[in-house]
PDB file of C-alpha atoms in Angstrom:
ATOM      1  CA  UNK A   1      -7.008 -17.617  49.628  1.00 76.00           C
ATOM      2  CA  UNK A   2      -8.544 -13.999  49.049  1.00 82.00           C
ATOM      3  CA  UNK A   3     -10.052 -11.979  51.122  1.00 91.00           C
ATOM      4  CA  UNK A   4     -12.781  -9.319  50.380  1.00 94.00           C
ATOM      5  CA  UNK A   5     -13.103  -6.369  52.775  1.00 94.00           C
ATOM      6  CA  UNK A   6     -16.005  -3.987  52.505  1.00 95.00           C
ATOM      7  CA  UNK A   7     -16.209  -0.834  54.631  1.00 95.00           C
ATOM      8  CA  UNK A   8     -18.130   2.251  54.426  1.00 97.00           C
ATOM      9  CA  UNK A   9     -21.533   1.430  55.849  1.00 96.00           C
ATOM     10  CA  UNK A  10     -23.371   3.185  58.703  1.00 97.00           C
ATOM     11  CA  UNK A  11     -26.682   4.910  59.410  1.00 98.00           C
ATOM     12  CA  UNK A  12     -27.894   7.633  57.278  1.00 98.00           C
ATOM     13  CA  UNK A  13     -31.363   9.370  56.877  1.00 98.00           C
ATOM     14  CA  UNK A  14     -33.597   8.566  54.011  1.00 98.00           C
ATOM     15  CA  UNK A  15     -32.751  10.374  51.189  1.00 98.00           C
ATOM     16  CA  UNK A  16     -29.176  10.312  52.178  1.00 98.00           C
ATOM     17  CA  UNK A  17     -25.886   8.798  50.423  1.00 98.00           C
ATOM     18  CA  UNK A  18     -23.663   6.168  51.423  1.00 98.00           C
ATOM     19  CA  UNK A  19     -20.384   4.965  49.499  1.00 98.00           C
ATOM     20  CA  UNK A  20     -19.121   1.096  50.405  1.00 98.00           C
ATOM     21  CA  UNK A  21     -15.947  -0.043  49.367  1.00 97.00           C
ATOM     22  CA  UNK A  22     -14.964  -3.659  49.247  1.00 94.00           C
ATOM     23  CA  UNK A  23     -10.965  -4.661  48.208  1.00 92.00           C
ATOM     24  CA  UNK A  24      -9.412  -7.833  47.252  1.00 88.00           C
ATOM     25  CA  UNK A  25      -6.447  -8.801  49.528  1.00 86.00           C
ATOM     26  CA  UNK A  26      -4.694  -9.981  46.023  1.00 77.00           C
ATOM     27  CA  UNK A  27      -5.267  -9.609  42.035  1.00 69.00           C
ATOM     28  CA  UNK A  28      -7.403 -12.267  40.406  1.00 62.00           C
ATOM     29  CA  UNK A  29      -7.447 -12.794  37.127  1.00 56.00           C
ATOM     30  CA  UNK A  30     -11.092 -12.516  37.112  1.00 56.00           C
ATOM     31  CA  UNK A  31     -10.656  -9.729  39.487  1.00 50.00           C
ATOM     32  CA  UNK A  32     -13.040  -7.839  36.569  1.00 63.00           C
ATOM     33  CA  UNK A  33     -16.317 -10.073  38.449  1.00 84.00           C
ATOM     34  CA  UNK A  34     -17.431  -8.678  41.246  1.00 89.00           C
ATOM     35  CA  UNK A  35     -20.991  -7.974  42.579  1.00 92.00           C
ATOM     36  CA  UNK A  36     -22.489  -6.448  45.893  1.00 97.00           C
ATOM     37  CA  UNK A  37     -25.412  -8.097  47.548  1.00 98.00           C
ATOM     38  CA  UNK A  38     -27.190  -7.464  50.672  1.00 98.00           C
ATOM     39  CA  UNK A  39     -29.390  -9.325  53.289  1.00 98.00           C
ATOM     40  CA  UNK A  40     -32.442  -7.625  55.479  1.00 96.00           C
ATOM     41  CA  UNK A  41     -33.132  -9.601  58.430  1.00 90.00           C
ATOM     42  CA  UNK A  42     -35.387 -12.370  57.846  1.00 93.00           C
ATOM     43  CA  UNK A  43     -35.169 -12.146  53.936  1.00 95.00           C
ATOM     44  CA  UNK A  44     -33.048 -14.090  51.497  1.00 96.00           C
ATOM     45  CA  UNK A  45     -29.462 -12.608  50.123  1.00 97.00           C
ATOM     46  CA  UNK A  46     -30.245 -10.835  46.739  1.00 97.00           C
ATOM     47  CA  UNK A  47     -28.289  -9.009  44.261  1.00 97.00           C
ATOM     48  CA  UNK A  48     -27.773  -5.667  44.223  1.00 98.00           C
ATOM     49  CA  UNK A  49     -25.468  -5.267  41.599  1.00 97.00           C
ATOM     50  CA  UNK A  50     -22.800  -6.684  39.643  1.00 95.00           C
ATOM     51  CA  UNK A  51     -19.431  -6.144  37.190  1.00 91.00           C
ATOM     52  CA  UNK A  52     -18.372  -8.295  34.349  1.00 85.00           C
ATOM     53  CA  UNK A  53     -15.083  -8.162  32.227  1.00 80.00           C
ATOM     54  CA  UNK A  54     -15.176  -4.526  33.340  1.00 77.00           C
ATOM     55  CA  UNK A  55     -18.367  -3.394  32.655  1.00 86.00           C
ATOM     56  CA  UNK A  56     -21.258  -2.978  34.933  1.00 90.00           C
ATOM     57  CA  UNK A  57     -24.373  -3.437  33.514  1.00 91.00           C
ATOM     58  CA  UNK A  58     -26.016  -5.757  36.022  1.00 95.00           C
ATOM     59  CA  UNK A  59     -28.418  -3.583  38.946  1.00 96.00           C
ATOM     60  CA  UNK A  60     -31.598  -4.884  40.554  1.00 97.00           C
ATOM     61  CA  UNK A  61     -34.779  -2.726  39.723  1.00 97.00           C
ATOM     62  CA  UNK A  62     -35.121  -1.693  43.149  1.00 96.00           C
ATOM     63  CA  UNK A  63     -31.907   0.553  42.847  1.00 97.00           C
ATOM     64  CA  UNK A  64     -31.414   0.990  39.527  1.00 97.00           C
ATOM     65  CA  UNK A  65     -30.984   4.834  38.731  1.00 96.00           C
ATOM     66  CA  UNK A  66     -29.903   4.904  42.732  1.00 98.00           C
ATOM     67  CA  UNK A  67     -27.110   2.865  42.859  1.00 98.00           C
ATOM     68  CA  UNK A  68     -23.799   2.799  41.369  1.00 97.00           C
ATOM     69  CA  UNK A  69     -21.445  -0.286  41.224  1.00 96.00           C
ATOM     70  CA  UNK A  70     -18.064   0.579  39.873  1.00 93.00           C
ATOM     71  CA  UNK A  71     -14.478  -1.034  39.369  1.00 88.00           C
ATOM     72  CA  UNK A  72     -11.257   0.038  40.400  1.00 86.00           C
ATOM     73  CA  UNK A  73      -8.729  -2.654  39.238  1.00 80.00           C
ATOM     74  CA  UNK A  74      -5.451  -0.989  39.918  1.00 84.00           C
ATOM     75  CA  UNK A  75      -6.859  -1.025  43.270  1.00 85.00           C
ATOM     76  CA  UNK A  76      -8.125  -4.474  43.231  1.00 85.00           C
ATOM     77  CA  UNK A  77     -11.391  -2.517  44.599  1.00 89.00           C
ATOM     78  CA  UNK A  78     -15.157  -2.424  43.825  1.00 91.00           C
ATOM     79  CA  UNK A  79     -17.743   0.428  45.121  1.00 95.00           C
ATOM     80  CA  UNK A  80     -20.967   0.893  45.350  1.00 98.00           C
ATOM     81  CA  UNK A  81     -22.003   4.454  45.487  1.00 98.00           C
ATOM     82  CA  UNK A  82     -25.987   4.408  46.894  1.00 98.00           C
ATOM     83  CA  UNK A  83     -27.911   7.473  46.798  1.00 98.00           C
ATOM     84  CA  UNK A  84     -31.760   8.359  47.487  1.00 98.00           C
ATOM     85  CA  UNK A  85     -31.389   5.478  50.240  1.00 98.00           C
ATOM     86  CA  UNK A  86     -34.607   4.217  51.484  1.00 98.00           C
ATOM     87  CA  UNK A  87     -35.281   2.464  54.870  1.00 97.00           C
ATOM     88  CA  UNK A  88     -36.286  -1.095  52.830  1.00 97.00           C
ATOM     89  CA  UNK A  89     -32.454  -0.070  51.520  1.00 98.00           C
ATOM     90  CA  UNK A  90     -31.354  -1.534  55.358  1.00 98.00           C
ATOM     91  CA  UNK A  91     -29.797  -4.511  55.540  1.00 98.00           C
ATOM     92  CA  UNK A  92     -26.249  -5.713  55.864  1.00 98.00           C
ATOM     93  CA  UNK A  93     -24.319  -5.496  52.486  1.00 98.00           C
ATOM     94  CA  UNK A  94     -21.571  -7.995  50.725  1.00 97.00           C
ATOM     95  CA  UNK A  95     -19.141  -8.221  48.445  1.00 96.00           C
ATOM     96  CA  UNK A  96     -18.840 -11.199  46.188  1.00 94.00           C
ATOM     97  CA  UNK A  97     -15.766 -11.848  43.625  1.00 90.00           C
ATOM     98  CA  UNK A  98     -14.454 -14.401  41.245  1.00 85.00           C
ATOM     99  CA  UNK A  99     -17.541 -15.286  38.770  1.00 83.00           C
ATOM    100  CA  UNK A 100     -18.437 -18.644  37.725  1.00 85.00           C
ATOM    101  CA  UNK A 101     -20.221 -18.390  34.828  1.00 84.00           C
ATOM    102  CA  UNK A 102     -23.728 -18.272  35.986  1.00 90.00           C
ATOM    103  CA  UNK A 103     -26.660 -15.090  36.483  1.00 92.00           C
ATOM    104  CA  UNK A 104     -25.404 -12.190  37.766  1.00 93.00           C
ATOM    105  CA  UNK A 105     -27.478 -12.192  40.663  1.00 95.00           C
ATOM    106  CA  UNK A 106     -27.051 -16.246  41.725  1.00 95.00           C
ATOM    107  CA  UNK A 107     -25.099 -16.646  44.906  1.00 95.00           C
ATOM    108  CA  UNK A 108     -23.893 -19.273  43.586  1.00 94.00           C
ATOM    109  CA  UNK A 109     -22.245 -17.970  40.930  1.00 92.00           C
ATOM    110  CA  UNK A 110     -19.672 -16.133  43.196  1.00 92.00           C
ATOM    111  CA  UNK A 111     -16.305 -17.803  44.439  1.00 91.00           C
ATOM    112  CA  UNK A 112     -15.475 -15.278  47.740  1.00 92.00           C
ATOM    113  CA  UNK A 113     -17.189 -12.924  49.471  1.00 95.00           C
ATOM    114  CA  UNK A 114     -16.779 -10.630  52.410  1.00 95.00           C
ATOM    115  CA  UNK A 115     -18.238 -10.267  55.657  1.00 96.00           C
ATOM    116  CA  UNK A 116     -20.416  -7.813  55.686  1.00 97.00           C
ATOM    117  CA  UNK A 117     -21.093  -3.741  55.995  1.00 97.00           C
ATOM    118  CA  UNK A 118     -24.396  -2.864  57.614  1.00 98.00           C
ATOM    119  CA  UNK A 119     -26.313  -0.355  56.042  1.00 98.00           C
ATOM    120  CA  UNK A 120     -29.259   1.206  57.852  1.00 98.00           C
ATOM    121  CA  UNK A 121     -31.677   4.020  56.622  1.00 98.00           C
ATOM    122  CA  UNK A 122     -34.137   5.386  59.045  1.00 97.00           C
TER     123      UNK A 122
END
């Protein structure tokens, strides 16, 4: 069983800068898939974005030139580095690991995930 952690969310001002991490209790081979995705209340679970095979070329367009998504695999570890938040930014963020082969952004696609950092931008 693996377990994904995330931490590093609070409440910051728009236009402010938050940094989530999210580590794997263990290494997985496909430890190089991991995504973040995040949930506002009453709205569906979308991607954010995502790592493959090391590389991480996969952001929505709503954060893309904001947001950073980056690997750490000594440290079992993804981040997500979000800058020029926004308050449509709030929401409560995940991480997602172990890829099954499908879109980036497909819940589906995504073996374990974590529990959860909130986010909130007022």
């Amino acid at each position: 069983h693996v377990q994904l952690v995330e931490s590093g969310g609070g409440s910051v001002q728009a236009g402010g800068s938050l940094r989530l991490s999210c580590a794997a209790s263990r290494y997985m081979y496909d430890n190089g898939c991991m995504g973040w995705f995040r949930q506002a209340p009453e709205k569906e679970r979308e991607g954010v974005a995502a790592c493959v095979w090391g590389t991480c070329p996969y952001s929505s367009e709503s954060v893309r030139g904001r947001f950073t998504i980056s690997l750490d695999n000594a440290n079992n570890s993804v981040y997500l580095l979000m800058n020029s938040l926004k308050p449509e930014d709030t929401g409560t963020y995940y991480c997602a690991a172990a890829c099954r082969g499908l879109s980036w952004d497909d819940r589906d696609n995504y073996k374990y995930w974590g529990q959860g950092t909130q986010v909130t931008v007022s």
